[in-house]
Amino acid sequence: MPIITLTTDLGLKDYYVSAVKGSILGQLPNVTIVDISHQIPSFNIQEAAYVLKNSYPSFPEGTVHIIGVNAESSAQTPHIGILVSGQYFIGADNGIFSLLFDKVPDKIVELTISHDSQNPTFPTRDIFAKAACHLARGGTLDLIGTPKPGVNERIMFRPVTVGDNLRGSIIYIDSYNNVVTNITQSLVKEVGKGRDFNIRFGSHEIEKLSKTYNDVVEGEILAMFNAAGHLEIAMNRGKASQLLNLHMGDTITLLFQ
């Protein structure tokens, strides 16, 4: 059974998500539609990339992923389709694909599908759904687009080393108010070379890593590497970002001993 996933900033209040699903089901009634998230903050491709990057590897080959975040096209940000590791991705070339993949895509095309509507403001329904259904039926990218040599790059702040310190930033805050940083476990192993370290943010400092949230008592701050391999600041049964006054882009520093 074909699978199409949806990652959008459309929210759940309006009719938008249901209209996209209705368009898909009208073209491909036997499809399985999976909602990855519709609560991405408006136009926030960084958060969308984090969510989808840690979701799509769990899906089988042949899955088609619609990315309806900041989806309108322009001369600089055309609509594209991408094949990576046997899975397809459809969205606007607004920089999100450079954040989503750690490898060069197997194929990239600029979509040539015409709008199903005279109004061009809803491409997720009118273009992406049509392209996704074509691919989910077993169609190829070559039939719906022309080759494109690469994707637009989005330069994001990356962790940097300053002496014995590793400085990163907050890139995501989940629904539990846990704070996710761009410091990964693999980077810490590479830079730290087995050394112990303290974690400093604002006026707070954590001296050891936890493996689970329950390693500390309820209400206590902790740091751990989450399931995606990113350093996370949390509070056992508490709202870390609110209570610690942490925000997107704030600096997190590892001090190696």
mmCIF file of C-alpha atoms in Angstrom:
data_model
loop_
_atom_site.group_PDB
_atom_site.id
_atom_site.type_symbol
_atom_site.label_atom_id
_atom_site.label_comp_id
_atom_site.label_asym_id
_atom_site.label_seq_id
_atom_site.Cartn_x
_atom_site.Cartn_y
_atom_site.Cartn_z
ATOM 1 C CA MET A 1 0.000 0.000 0.000
ATOM 2 C CA PRO A 2 1.445 3.420 -0.973
ATOM 3 C CA ILE A 3 2.381 5.865 1.799
ATOM 4 C CA ILE A 4 2.319 9.654 1.655
ATOM 5 C CA THR A 5 3.393 11.724 4.668
ATOM 6 C CA LEU A 6 2.562 15.335 5.466
ATOM 7 C CA THR A 7 4.784 17.835 7.260
ATOM 8 C CA THR A 8 3.265 21.321 7.195
ATOM 9 C CA ASP A 9 2.879 24.631 8.970
ATOM 10 C CA LEU A 10 -0.866 24.636 8.217
ATOM 11 C CA GLY A 11 -2.000 24.015 11.811
ATOM 12 C CA LEU A 12 -5.200 22.189 12.744
ATOM 13 C CA LYS A 13 -7.680 25.049 13.132
ATOM 14 C CA ASP A 14 -8.445 25.658 9.468
ATOM 15 C CA TYR A 15 -9.629 23.532 6.549
ATOM 16 C CA TYR A 16 -6.199 23.379 4.912
ATOM 17 C CA VAL A 17 -5.009 19.951 6.074
ATOM 18 C CA SER A 18 -8.324 18.280 5.282
ATOM 19 C CA ALA A 19 -8.274 19.843 1.804
ATOM 20 C CA VAL A 20 -4.809 18.408 1.130
ATOM 21 C CA LYS A 21 -5.895 14.966 2.329
ATOM 22 C CA GLY A 22 -9.086 15.146 0.288
ATOM 23 C CA SER A 23 -7.078 15.970 -2.824
ATOM 24 C CA ILE A 24 -4.783 12.994 -2.226
ATOM 25 C CA LEU A 25 -7.633 10.559 -1.547
ATOM 26 C CA GLY A 26 -9.519 11.775 -4.596
ATOM 27 C CA GLN A 27 -6.562 10.796 -6.773
ATOM 28 C CA LEU A 28 -5.366 7.713 -4.875
ATOM 29 C CA PRO A 29 -8.094 6.164 -2.666
ATOM 30 C CA ASN A 30 -5.971 3.261 -1.394
ATOM 31 C CA VAL A 31 -3.150 5.435 -0.038
ATOM 32 C CA THR A 32 -2.063 5.570 3.606
ATOM 33 C CA ILE A 33 -1.628 9.193 4.727
ATOM 34 C CA VAL A 34 0.650 9.755 7.717
ATOM 35 C CA ASP A 35 0.669 13.082 9.556
ATOM 36 C CA ILE A 36 4.210 13.795 10.708
ATOM 37 C CA SER A 37 3.334 17.281 11.970
ATOM 38 C CA HIS A 38 1.072 20.192 11.116
ATOM 39 C CA GLN A 39 2.223 22.271 14.078
ATOM 40 C CA ILE A 40 5.480 23.551 12.596
ATOM 41 C CA PRO A 41 5.685 27.302 13.339
ATOM 42 C CA SER A 42 4.802 29.316 10.244
ATOM 43 C CA PHE A 43 7.593 29.314 7.637
ATOM 44 C CA ASN A 44 10.082 27.700 10.063
ATOM 45 C CA ILE A 45 12.070 25.386 7.834
ATOM 46 C CA GLN A 46 14.659 24.684 10.548
ATOM 47 C CA GLU A 47 12.092 23.078 12.836
ATOM 48 C CA ALA A 48 10.468 21.281 9.911
ATOM 49 C CA ALA A 49 13.838 19.842 8.888
ATOM 50 C CA TYR A 50 14.568 18.631 12.424
ATOM 51 C CA VAL A 51 11.189 16.891 12.709
ATOM 52 C CA LEU A 52 11.246 15.272 9.282
ATOM 53 C CA LYS A 53 14.933 14.356 9.398
ATOM 54 C CA ASN A 54 14.292 12.266 12.491
ATOM 55 C CA SER A 55 11.093 10.731 11.103
ATOM 56 C CA TYR A 56 11.676 9.696 7.511
ATOM 57 C CA PRO A 57 14.356 7.019 8.143
ATOM 58 C CA SER A 58 11.651 4.947 9.880
ATOM 59 C CA PHE A 59 9.576 4.749 6.676
ATOM 60 C CA PRO A 60 9.949 2.110 3.945
ATOM 61 C CA GLU A 61 11.359 2.724 0.487
ATOM 62 C CA GLY A 62 8.845 4.220 -1.886
ATOM 63 C CA THR A 63 7.343 6.539 0.739
ATOM 64 C CA VAL A 64 6.529 10.024 -0.552
ATOM 65 C CA HIS A 65 6.988 12.969 1.824
ATOM 66 C CA ILE A 66 5.131 16.239 1.202
ATOM 67 C CA ILE A 67 6.734 19.271 2.864
ATOM 68 C CA GLY A 68 4.157 22.041 3.048
ATOM 69 C CA VAL A 69 6.216 24.610 4.947
ATOM 70 C CA ASN A 70 6.808 28.014 3.341
ATOM 71 C CA ALA A 71 5.499 26.282 0.246
ATOM 72 C CA GLU A 72 4.930 29.073 -2.274
ATOM 73 C CA SER A 73 7.353 29.180 -5.177
ATOM 74 C CA SER A 74 9.310 32.009 -6.755
ATOM 75 C CA ALA A 75 12.039 32.333 -9.344
ATOM 76 C CA GLN A 76 14.572 31.666 -6.580
ATOM 77 C CA THR A 77 12.589 28.945 -4.771
ATOM 78 C CA PRO A 78 10.976 26.626 -7.326
ATOM 79 C CA HIS A 79 8.971 23.551 -6.418
ATOM 80 C CA ILE A 80 11.125 20.453 -6.611
ATOM 81 C CA GLY A 81 11.024 16.697 -6.194
ATOM 82 C CA ILE A 82 13.908 14.716 -4.729
ATOM 83 C CA LEU A 83 14.844 11.047 -4.484
ATOM 84 C CA VAL A 84 17.031 10.050 -1.518
ATOM 85 C CA SER A 85 17.673 6.484 -0.346
ATOM 86 C CA GLY A 86 14.586 5.174 -2.130
ATOM 87 C CA GLN A 87 12.216 7.790 -0.704
ATOM 88 C CA TYR A 88 10.702 10.851 -2.368
ATOM 89 C CA PHE A 89 10.443 14.410 -1.038
ATOM 90 C CA ILE A 90 8.349 17.219 -2.497
ATOM 91 C CA GLY A 91 8.459 20.875 -1.478
ATOM 92 C CA ALA A 92 9.707 24.352 -2.226
ATOM 93 C CA ASP A 93 13.451 24.773 -2.667
ATOM 94 C CA ASN A 94 13.621 27.303 0.165
ATOM 95 C CA GLY A 95 16.695 25.852 1.855
ATOM 96 C CA ILE A 96 14.988 23.071 3.780
ATOM 97 C CA PHE A 97 16.533 20.282 1.715
ATOM 98 C CA SER A 98 20.060 21.421 2.577
ATOM 99 C CA LEU A 99 19.121 21.000 6.256
ATOM 100 C CA LEU A 100 17.308 17.713 5.762
ATOM 101 C CA PHE A 101 19.953 15.503 4.187
ATOM 102 C CA ASP A 102 23.542 14.652 5.081
ATOM 103 C CA LYS A 103 24.134 13.165 1.642
ATOM 104 C CA VAL A 104 23.756 14.275 -1.953
ATOM 105 C CA PRO A 105 20.291 13.345 -3.303
ATOM 106 C CA ASP A 106 20.114 10.617 -5.934
ATOM 107 C CA LYS A 107 17.915 12.788 -8.169
ATOM 108 C CA ILE A 108 16.506 16.332 -8.144
ATOM 109 C CA VAL A 109 13.928 17.769 -10.532
ATOM 110 C CA GLU A 110 12.131 21.081 -10.786
ATOM 111 C CA LEU A 111 8.440 20.259 -10.944
ATOM 112 C CA THR A 112 6.600 21.128 -14.143
ATOM 113 C CA ILE A 113 3.126 20.141 -12.904
ATOM 114 C CA SER A 114 0.476 22.762 -13.555
ATOM 115 C CA HIS A 115 -1.828 24.107 -10.838
ATOM 116 C CA ASP A 116 -5.142 22.343 -10.309
ATOM 117 C CA SER A 117 -6.560 25.741 -9.367
ATOM 118 C CA GLN A 118 -6.434 29.215 -10.844
ATOM 119 C CA ASN A 119 -5.301 30.441 -7.431
ATOM 120 C CA PRO A 120 -1.571 29.747 -6.896
ATOM 121 C CA THR A 121 -1.571 30.267 -3.122
ATOM 122 C CA PHE A 122 -2.183 26.641 -2.066
ATOM 123 C CA PRO A 123 0.562 24.588 -3.766
ATOM 124 C CA THR A 124 0.535 21.897 -1.082
ATOM 125 C CA ARG A 125 -2.942 20.882 -2.242
ATOM 126 C CA ASP A 126 -2.776 21.812 -5.902
ATOM 127 C CA ILE A 127 0.776 20.755 -6.880
ATOM 128 C CA PHE A 128 2.421 18.694 -4.147
ATOM 129 C CA ALA A 129 -0.559 16.346 -3.742
ATOM 130 C CA LYS A 130 -0.661 15.673 -7.489
ATOM 131 C CA ALA A 131 3.096 15.017 -7.634
ATOM 132 C CA ALA A 132 2.941 12.766 -4.562
ATOM 133 C CA CYS A 133 0.132 10.654 -5.985
ATOM 134 C CA HIS A 134 2.023 10.249 -9.256
ATOM 135 C CA LEU A 135 5.081 8.968 -7.393
ATOM 136 C CA ALA A 136 3.054 6.808 -4.995
ATOM 137 C CA ARG A 137 1.502 5.045 -8.022
ATOM 138 C CA GLY A 138 5.001 4.132 -9.164
ATOM 139 C CA GLY A 139 5.590 7.060 -11.504
ATOM 140 C CA THR A 140 9.005 8.640 -11.966
ATOM 141 C CA LEU A 141 10.366 12.095 -11.264
ATOM 142 C CA ASP A 142 11.388 12.431 -14.911
ATOM 143 C CA LEU A 143 7.729 12.588 -15.983
ATOM 144 C CA ILE A 144 6.842 15.485 -13.667
ATOM 145 C CA GLY A 145 9.973 17.626 -13.723
ATOM 146 C CA THR A 146 13.192 18.673 -15.380
ATOM 147 C CA PRO A 147 16.649 17.876 -13.950
ATOM 148 C CA LYS A 148 18.053 20.332 -11.426
ATOM 149 C CA PRO A 149 21.756 20.286 -10.474
ATOM 150 C CA GLY A 150 21.347 21.038 -6.762
ATOM 151 C CA VAL A 151 19.280 22.629 -4.016
ATOM 152 C CA ASN A 152 19.379 26.050 -2.413
ATOM 153 C CA GLU A 153 21.672 26.120 0.591
ATOM 154 C CA ARG A 154 20.542 27.487 3.928
ATOM 155 C CA ILE A 155 23.437 28.385 6.187
ATOM 156 C CA MET A 156 22.595 27.669 9.815
ATOM 157 C CA PHE A 157 24.639 28.278 12.925
ATOM 158 C CA ARG A 158 26.751 25.210 13.678
ATOM 159 C CA PRO A 159 28.551 24.296 16.894
ATOM 160 C CA VAL A 160 32.032 25.799 17.191
ATOM 161 C CA THR A 161 35.014 25.002 19.387
ATOM 162 C CA VAL A 162 36.650 27.776 21.390
ATOM 163 C CA GLY A 163 39.618 26.448 23.319
ATOM 164 C CA ASP A 164 38.271 23.638 25.503
ATOM 165 C CA ASN A 165 34.686 24.758 24.983
ATOM 166 C CA LEU A 166 32.102 23.573 22.474
ATOM 167 C CA ARG A 167 29.364 26.119 21.817
ATOM 168 C CA GLY A 168 26.063 25.239 20.208
ATOM 169 C CA SER A 169 22.545 26.590 20.160
ATOM 170 C CA ILE A 170 18.931 25.583 20.725
ATOM 171 C CA ILE A 171 17.312 24.435 17.482
ATOM 172 C CA TYR A 172 14.029 22.915 18.679
ATOM 173 C CA ILE A 173 11.649 22.948 21.648
ATOM 174 C CA ASP A 174 9.268 19.999 21.750
ATOM 175 C CA SER A 175 5.715 19.780 23.086
ATOM 176 C CA TYR A 176 7.035 18.810 26.536
ATOM 177 C CA ASN A 177 9.143 21.986 26.578
ATOM 178 C CA ASN A 178 12.314 19.923 26.338
ATOM 179 C CA VAL A 179 15.106 21.898 24.679
ATOM 180 C CA VAL A 180 17.052 20.313 21.802
ATOM 181 C CA THR A 181 20.448 21.653 20.720
ATOM 182 C CA ASN A 182 22.506 21.272 17.562
ATOM 183 C CA ILE A 183 25.258 19.537 19.566
ATOM 184 C CA THR A 184 25.238 15.858 18.620
ATOM 185 C CA GLN A 185 26.630 12.851 20.450
ATOM 186 C CA SER A 186 28.977 12.080 17.555
ATOM 187 C CA LEU A 187 30.374 15.635 17.645
ATOM 188 C CA VAL A 188 30.969 15.447 21.396
ATOM 189 C CA LYS A 189 32.890 12.187 20.944
ATOM 190 C CA GLU A 190 34.965 13.749 18.169
ATOM 191 C CA VAL A 191 35.788 16.958 20.024
ATOM 192 C CA GLY A 192 35.866 15.671 23.584
ATOM 193 C CA LYS A 193 37.912 12.538 22.954
ATOM 194 C CA GLY A 194 36.495 10.910 26.065
ATOM 195 C CA ARG A 195 36.931 13.898 28.399
ATOM 196 C CA ASP A 196 34.302 14.756 30.988
ATOM 197 C CA PHE A 197 32.435 18.015 30.541
ATOM 198 C CA ASN A 198 29.992 20.379 32.198
ATOM 199 C CA ILE A 199 27.031 21.888 30.366
ATOM 200 C CA ARG A 200 26.396 25.602 30.870
ATOM 201 C CA PHE A 201 23.392 27.655 29.744
ATOM 202 C CA GLY A 202 22.405 31.014 31.175
ATOM 203 C CA SER A 203 23.049 30.921 34.923
ATOM 204 C CA HIS A 204 22.689 27.117 35.082
ATOM 205 C CA GLU A 205 25.254 24.354 34.877
ATOM 206 C CA ILE A 206 24.859 20.566 34.685
ATOM 207 C CA GLU A 207 27.810 18.410 35.698
ATOM 208 C CA LYS A 208 26.768 15.005 34.375
ATOM 209 C CA LEU A 209 24.682 13.411 31.666
ATOM 210 C CA SER A 210 21.566 11.382 32.336
ATOM 211 C CA LYS A 211 20.402 8.403 30.309
ATOM 212 C CA THR A 212 16.675 8.811 30.983
ATOM 213 C CA TYR A 213 14.392 11.514 32.362
ATOM 214 C CA ASN A 214 13.830 9.468 35.507
ATOM 215 C CA ASP A 215 17.530 9.496 36.380
ATOM 216 C CA VAL A 216 16.793 12.637 38.397
ATOM 217 C CA VAL A 217 14.055 13.429 40.884
ATOM 218 C CA GLU A 218 10.867 15.115 39.723
ATOM 219 C CA GLY A 219 11.408 18.810 38.974
ATOM 220 C CA GLU A 220 15.198 18.524 38.608
ATOM 221 C CA ILE A 221 17.096 19.714 35.531
ATOM 222 C CA LEU A 222 18.902 17.128 33.413
ATOM 223 C CA ALA A 223 20.867 16.806 30.192
ATOM 224 C CA MET A 224 20.897 13.778 27.942
ATOM 225 C CA PHE A 225 21.372 12.696 24.353
ATOM 226 C CA ASN A 226 17.903 12.124 22.950
ATOM 227 C CA ALA A 227 16.749 9.407 20.561
ATOM 228 C CA ALA A 228 17.907 11.531 17.605
ATOM 229 C CA GLY A 229 21.419 11.826 19.067
ATOM 230 C CA HIS A 230 21.133 15.521 19.987
ATOM 231 C CA LEU A 231 21.998 17.018 23.361
ATOM 232 C CA GLU A 232 18.755 17.850 25.147
ATOM 233 C CA ILE A 233 18.074 19.943 28.240
ATOM 234 C CA ALA A 234 14.982 18.814 30.117
ATOM 235 C CA MET A 235 13.273 18.766 33.474
ATOM 236 C CA ASN A 236 11.775 15.582 34.876
ATOM 237 C CA ARG A 237 8.006 16.134 34.640
ATOM 238 C CA GLY A 238 8.594 19.856 34.207
ATOM 239 C CA LYS A 239 8.702 22.448 31.444
ATOM 240 C CA ALA A 240 12.378 23.201 30.978
ATOM 241 C CA SER A 241 12.157 25.931 28.347
ATOM 242 C CA GLN A 242 9.580 27.925 30.312
ATOM 243 C CA LEU A 243 11.031 27.519 33.780
ATOM 244 C CA LEU A 244 14.639 28.055 32.667
ATOM 245 C CA ASN A 245 13.722 30.895 30.273
ATOM 246 C CA LEU A 246 15.329 29.162 27.293
ATOM 247 C CA HIS A 247 14.521 30.133 23.720
ATOM 248 C CA MET A 248 15.336 29.158 20.160
ATOM 249 C CA GLY A 249 18.861 30.256 19.280
ATOM 250 C CA ASP A 250 20.110 30.513 22.875
ATOM 251 C CA THR A 251 23.706 29.375 23.425
ATOM 252 C CA ILE A 252 24.600 26.086 25.128
ATOM 253 C CA THR A 253 28.267 25.574 26.069
ATOM 254 C CA LEU A 254 30.127 22.371 26.887
ATOM 255 C CA LEU A 255 33.224 22.938 29.052
ATOM 256 C CA PHE A 256 35.630 20.028 28.668
ATOM 257 C CA GLN A 257 37.897 19.175 31.570
#
